[in-house]
Structures are given as C-alpha cells and as structure tokens.
mmCIF file of C-alpha atoms and ligand atoms in Angstrom:
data_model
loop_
_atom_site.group_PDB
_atom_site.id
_atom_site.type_symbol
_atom_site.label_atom_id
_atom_site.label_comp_id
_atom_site.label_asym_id
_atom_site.label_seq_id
_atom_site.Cartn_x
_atom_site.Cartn_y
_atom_site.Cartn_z
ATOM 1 C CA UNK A 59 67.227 19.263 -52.118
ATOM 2 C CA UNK A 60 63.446 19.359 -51.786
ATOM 3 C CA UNK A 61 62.636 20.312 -48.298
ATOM 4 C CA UNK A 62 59.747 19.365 -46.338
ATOM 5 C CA UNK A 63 57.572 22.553 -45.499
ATOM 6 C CA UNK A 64 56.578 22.472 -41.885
ATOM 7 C CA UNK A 65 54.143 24.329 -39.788
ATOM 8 C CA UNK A 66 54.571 24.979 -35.963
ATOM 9 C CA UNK A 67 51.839 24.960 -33.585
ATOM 10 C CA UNK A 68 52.198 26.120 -30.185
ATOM 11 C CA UNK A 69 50.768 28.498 -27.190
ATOM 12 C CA UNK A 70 54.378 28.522 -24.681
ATOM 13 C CA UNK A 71 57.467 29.582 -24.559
ATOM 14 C CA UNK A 72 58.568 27.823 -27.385
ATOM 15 C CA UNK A 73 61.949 26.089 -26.673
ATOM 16 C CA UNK A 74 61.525 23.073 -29.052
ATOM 17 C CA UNK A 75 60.213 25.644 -31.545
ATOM 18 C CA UNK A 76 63.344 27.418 -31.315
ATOM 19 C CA UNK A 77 65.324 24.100 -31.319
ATOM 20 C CA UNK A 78 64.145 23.381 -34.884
ATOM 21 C CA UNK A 79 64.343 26.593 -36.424
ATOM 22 C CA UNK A 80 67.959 26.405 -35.232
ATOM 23 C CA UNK A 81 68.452 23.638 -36.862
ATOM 24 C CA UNK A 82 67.289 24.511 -40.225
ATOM 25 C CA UNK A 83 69.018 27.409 -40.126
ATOM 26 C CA UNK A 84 72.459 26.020 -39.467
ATOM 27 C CA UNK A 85 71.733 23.519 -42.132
ATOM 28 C CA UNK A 86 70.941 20.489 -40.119
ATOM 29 C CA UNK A 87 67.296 19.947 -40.778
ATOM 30 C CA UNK A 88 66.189 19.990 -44.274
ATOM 31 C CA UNK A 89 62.675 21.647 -43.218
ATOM 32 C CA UNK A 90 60.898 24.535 -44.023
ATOM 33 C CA UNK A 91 59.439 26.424 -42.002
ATOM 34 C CA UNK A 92 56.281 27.614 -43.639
ATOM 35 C CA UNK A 93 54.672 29.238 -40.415
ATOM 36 C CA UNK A 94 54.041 29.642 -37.011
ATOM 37 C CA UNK A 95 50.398 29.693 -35.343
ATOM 38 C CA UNK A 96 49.872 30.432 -31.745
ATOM 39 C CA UNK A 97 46.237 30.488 -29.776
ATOM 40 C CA UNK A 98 48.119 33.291 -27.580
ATOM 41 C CA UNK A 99 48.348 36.365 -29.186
ATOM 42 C CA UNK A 100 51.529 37.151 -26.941
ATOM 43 C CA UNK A 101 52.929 34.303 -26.684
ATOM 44 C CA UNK A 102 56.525 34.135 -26.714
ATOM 45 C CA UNK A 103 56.939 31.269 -29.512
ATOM 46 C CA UNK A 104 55.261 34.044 -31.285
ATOM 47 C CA UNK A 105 58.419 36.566 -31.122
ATOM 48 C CA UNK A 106 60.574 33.611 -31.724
ATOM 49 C CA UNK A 107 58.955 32.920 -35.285
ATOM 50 C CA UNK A 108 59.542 36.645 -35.648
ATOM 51 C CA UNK A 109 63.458 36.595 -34.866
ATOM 52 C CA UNK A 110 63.879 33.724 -37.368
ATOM 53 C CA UNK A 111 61.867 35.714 -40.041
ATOM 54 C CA UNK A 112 59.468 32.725 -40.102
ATOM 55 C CA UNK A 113 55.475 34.451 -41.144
ATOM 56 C CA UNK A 114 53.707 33.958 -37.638
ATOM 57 C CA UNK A 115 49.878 34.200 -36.659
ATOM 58 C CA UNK A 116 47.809 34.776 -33.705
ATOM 59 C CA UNK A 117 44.589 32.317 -34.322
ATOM 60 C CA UNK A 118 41.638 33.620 -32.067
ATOM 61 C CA UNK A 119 40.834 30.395 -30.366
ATOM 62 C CA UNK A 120 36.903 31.298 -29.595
ATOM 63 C CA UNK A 121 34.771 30.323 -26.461
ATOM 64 C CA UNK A 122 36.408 27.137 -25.074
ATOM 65 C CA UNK A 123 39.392 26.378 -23.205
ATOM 66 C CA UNK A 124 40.565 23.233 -24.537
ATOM 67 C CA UNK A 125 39.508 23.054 -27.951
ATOM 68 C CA UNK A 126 39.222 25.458 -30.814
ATOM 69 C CA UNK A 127 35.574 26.904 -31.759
ATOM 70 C CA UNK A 128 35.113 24.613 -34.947
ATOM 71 C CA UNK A 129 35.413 28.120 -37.401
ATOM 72 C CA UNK A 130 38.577 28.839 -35.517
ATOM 73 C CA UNK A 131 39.462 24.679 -36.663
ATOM 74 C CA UNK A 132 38.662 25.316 -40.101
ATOM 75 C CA UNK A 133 40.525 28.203 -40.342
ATOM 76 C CA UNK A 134 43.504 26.780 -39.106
ATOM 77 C CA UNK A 135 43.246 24.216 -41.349
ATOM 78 C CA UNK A 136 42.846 26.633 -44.425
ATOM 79 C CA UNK A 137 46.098 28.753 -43.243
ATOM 80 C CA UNK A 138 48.154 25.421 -43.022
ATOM 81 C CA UNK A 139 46.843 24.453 -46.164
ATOM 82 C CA UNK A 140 47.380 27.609 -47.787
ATOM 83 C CA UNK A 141 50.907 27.663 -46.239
ATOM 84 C CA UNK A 142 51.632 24.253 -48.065
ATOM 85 C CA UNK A 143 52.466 22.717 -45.091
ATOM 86 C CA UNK A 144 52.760 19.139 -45.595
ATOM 87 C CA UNK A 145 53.898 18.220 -41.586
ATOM 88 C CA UNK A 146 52.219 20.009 -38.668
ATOM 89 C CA UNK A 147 54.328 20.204 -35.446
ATOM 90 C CA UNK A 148 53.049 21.009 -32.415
ATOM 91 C CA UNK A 149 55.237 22.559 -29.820
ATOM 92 C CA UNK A 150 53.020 22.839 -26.706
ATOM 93 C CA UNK A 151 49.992 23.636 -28.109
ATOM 94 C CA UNK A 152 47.527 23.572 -25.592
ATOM 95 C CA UNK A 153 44.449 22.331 -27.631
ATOM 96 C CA UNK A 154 43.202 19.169 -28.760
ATOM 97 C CA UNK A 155 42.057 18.685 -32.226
ATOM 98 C CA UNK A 156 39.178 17.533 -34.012
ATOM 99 C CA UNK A 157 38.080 16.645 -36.910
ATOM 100 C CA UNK A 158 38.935 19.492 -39.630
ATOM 101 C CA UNK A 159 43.205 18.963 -38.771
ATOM 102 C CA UNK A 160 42.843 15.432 -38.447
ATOM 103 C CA UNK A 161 41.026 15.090 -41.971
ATOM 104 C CA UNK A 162 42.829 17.549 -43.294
ATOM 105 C CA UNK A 163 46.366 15.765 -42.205
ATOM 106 C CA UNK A 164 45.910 12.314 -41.398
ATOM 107 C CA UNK A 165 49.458 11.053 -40.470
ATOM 108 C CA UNK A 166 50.906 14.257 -40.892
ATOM 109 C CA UNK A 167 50.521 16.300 -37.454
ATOM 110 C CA UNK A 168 52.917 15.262 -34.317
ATOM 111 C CA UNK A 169 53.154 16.176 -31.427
ATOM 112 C CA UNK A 170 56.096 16.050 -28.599
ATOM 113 C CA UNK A 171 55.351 15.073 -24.764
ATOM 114 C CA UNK A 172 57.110 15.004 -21.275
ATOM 115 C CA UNK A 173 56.691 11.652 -20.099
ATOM 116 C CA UNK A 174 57.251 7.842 -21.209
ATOM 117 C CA UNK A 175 53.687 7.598 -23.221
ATOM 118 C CA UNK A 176 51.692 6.002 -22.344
ATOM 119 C CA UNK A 177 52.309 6.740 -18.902
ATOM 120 C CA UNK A 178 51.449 10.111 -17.387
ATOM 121 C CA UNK A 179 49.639 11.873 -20.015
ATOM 122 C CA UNK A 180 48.079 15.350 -19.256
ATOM 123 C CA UNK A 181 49.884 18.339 -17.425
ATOM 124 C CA UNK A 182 52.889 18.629 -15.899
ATOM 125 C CA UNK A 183 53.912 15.025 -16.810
ATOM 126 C CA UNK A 184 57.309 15.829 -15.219
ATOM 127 C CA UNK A 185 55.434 16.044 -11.694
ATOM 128 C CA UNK A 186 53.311 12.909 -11.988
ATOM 129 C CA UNK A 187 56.092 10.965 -12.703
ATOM 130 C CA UNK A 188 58.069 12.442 -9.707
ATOM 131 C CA UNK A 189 55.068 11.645 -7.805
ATOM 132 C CA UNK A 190 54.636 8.153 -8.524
ATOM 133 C CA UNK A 191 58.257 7.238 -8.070
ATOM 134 C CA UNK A 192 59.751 6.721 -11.248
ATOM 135 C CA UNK A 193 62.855 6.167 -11.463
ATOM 136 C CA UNK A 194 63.193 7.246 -15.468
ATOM 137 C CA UNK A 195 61.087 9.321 -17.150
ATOM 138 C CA UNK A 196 61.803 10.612 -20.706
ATOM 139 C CA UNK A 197 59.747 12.408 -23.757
ATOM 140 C CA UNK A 198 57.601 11.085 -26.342
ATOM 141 C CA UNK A 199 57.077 12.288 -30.097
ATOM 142 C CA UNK A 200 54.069 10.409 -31.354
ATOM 143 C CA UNK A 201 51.082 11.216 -34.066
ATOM 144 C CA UNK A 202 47.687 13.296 -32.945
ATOM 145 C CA UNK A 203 44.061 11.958 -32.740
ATOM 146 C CA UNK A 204 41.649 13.142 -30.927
ATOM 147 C CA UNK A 205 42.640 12.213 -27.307
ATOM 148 C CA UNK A 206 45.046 14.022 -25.243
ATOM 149 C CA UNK A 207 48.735 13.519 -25.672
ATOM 150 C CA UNK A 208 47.332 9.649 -26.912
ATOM 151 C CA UNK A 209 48.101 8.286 -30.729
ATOM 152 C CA UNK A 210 50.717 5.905 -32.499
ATOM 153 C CA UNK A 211 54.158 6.950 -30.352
ATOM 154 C CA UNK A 212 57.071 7.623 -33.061
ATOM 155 C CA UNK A 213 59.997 7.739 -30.517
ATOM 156 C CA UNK A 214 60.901 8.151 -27.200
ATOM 157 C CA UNK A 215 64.037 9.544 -25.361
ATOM 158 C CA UNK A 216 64.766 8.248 -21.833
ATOM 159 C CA UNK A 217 65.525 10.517 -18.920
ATOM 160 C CA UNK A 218 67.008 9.064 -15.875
ATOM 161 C CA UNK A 219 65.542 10.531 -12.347
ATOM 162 C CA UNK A 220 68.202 10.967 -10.032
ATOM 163 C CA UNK A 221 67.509 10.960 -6.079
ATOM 164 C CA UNK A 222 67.678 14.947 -5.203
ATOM 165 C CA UNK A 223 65.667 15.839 -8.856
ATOM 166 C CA UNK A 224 62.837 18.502 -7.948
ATOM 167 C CA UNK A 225 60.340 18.841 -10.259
ATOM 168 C CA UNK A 226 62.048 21.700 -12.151
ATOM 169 C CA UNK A 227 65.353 20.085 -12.380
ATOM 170 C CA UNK A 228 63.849 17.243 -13.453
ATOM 171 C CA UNK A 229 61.535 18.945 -16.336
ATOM 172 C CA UNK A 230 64.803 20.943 -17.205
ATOM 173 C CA UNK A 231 66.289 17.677 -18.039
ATOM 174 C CA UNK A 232 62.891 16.573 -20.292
ATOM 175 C CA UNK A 233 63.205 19.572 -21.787
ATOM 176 C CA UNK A 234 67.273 19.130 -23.076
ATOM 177 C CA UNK A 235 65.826 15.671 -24.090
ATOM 178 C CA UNK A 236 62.881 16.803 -26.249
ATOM 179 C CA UNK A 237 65.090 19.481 -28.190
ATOM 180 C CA UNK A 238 67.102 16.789 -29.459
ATOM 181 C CA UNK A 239 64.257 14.357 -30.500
ATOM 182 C CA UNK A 240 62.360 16.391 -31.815
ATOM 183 C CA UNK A 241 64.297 17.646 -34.502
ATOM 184 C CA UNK A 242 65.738 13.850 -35.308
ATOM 185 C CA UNK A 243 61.989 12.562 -35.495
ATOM 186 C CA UNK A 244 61.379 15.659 -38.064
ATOM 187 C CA UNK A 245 65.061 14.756 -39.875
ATOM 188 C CA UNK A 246 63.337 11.420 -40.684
ATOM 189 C CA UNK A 247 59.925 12.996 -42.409
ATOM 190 C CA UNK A 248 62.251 14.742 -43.890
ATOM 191 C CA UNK A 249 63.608 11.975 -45.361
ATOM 192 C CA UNK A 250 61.118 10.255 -46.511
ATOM 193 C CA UNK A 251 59.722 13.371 -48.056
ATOM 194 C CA UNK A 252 62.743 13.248 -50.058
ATOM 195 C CA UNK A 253 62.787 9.609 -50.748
ATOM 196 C CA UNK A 254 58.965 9.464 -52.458
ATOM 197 C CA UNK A 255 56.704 11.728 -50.054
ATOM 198 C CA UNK A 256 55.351 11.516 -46.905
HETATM 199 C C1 GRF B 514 57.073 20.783 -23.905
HETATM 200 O O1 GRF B 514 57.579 20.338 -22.670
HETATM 201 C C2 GRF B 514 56.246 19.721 -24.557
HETATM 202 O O2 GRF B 514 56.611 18.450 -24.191
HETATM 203 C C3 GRF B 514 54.854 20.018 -24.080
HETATM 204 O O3 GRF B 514 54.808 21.414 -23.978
HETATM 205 C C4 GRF B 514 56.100 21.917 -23.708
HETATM 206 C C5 GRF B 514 56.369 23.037 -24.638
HETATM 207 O O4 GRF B 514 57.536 23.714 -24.310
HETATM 208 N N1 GRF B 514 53.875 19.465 -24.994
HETATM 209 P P1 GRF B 514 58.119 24.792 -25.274
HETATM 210 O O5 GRF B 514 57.036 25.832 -25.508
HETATM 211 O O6 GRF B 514 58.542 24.128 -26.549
HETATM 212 O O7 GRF B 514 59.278 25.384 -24.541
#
C-alpha cells in the first residue's frame, strides 16, 4: 500500500506530533513520516522525532519572530522537497508562511488549531474562548495561507465547556480532541493519495 510521505512542522511540545507517529506505527495511519523540522533547536517535538527514529532538523529561523528570514523559507522548502514530502503538517509551529511553502505546496500544508475557526484565532485560543463565555469550544484542522490560523477549515471537533473548566482543564480537553482529528483528517489524504493522488 502506497503511503503518503508526510512532513511535521512544529516548535512545542509536540503531543499531536506524537499522536500521529503513534499511529503509523501501530498500523493505523498509512503515512510516512519523512521528517521532522523544528525552529527550536531544543524543542521537545524534536526528541520525539528522535524516539520514533523519524530524521529530525533544527531550521535556524533568522532575525524575526514570527516569520522565517526568506533563505531560512527557501530552505525549508528545499528539505521538504528533498524529503519527498507530499503533505506538510504543522503541529504548533509558531510561524506563518509565505510565499516559498505556499508555492511550493499549494493545498498540501495543514495546520491544526484550538478553537471553533473562525472564532478565536491567535494564542491561547483555549483562554479567549473561556473569556468570552463560550459554552463549546473545539479544534480546527484547516489548510495554510498566509494569515494566521485563517484558510479553507477541513474539520472541526467540538469540545463542550463545562461550568468549573479553568483554562488548563479546558485546553487539556482541546488537546485529547485534536489528537484524534488530526490523525483522521491525515487518514483521509491518505486516502486519496491512494485513490489517484493528492
Ligand atoms: C496545539 O494545541 C495546536 O492546536 C496549536 O499548537 C499546539 C501544539 O501542541 N497549533 P503540541 O506541540 O502538538 O503538543
């Protein structure tokens, strides 16, 4: 069975990246994954690429905070490519992209969020919702352009917010949430990869 080679983008602790490599190793997600690339040289996504034996690389991110230096872009884009990664994940990566990824994979990068998109994009997504009185909240895979946590939403998982939640127990909840979605939105690139390509 052909299997869809994947590349996983993050700069965190790397739960949903764990989540998925799980999953492909037990069988259940027929993925590949090609590599791991973090912006943080020690971040902890980073060791977990390493327990899985999956080929893992720090990417110097350059000058700016939210953003890769455009060399640092295009070099990202040549280690995917190189990789033949044909889906680009990212699993709280904490930069936005420009143009070289989105030429580069139009389509083909997603991205997973803590909120009901379009609501509450942005940081700690968990605590905006608390704040505005929500009474569900939920995750969101969707495609990558250029704005922040914006483009076409794939699917969404609803989390309830219960009376006593804080905003930890309610982000813990998110967080349950997005390791199941996540790896059923991948299952069905998968798919398709399998049925006649992406
Ligand atoms: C997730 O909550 C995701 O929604 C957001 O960043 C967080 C990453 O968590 N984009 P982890 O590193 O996968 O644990």
């Amino acid at each position: 069975m052909k299997q869809l080679p994947i590349g996983i983008l993050g700069s965190g602790k790397g739960s949903n990246c764990r989540a998925i490599l799980e999953r492909i190793r037990s069988g259940n997600l027929a993925a590949e994954a090609r590599v791991v690339i973090s912006d943080l040289l020690d971040a902890p996504i980073l060791d977990i690429a390493r327990e899985f034996s999956v080929s893992n690389a720090y990417l110097p991110p350059g000058q700016f905070r939210t953003r890769l230096e455009p060399d640092a872009e295009n070099g990202l884009t040549n280690m995917l490519r190189e990789a033949g990664v044909e889906l680009v994940v990212l699993a709280g990566f904490m930069r936005v992209l420009h143009a070289p990824m989105l030429k580069a994979f139009p389509r083909r990068i997603i991205n997973i969020h803590p909120s009901l998109l379009p609501k509450f994009p942005g940081l700690e997504a968990w605590k905006q919702a608390l704040a505005a009185g929500e009474e569900v909240s939920g995750c969101s895979v969707h495609y990558v352009d250029q704005k922040i946590d914006h483009g076409e939403i794939i699917a969404q998982r609803e989390v309830a917010i219960l009376p006593e939640d804080t905003p930890e127990s309610l982000h813990a909840r998110i967080q349950i949430a997005e390791r199941e979605l996540y790896p059923a939105v991948i299952a069905e690139f998968c798919e398709r990869y399998q049925a006649a390509g992406l």
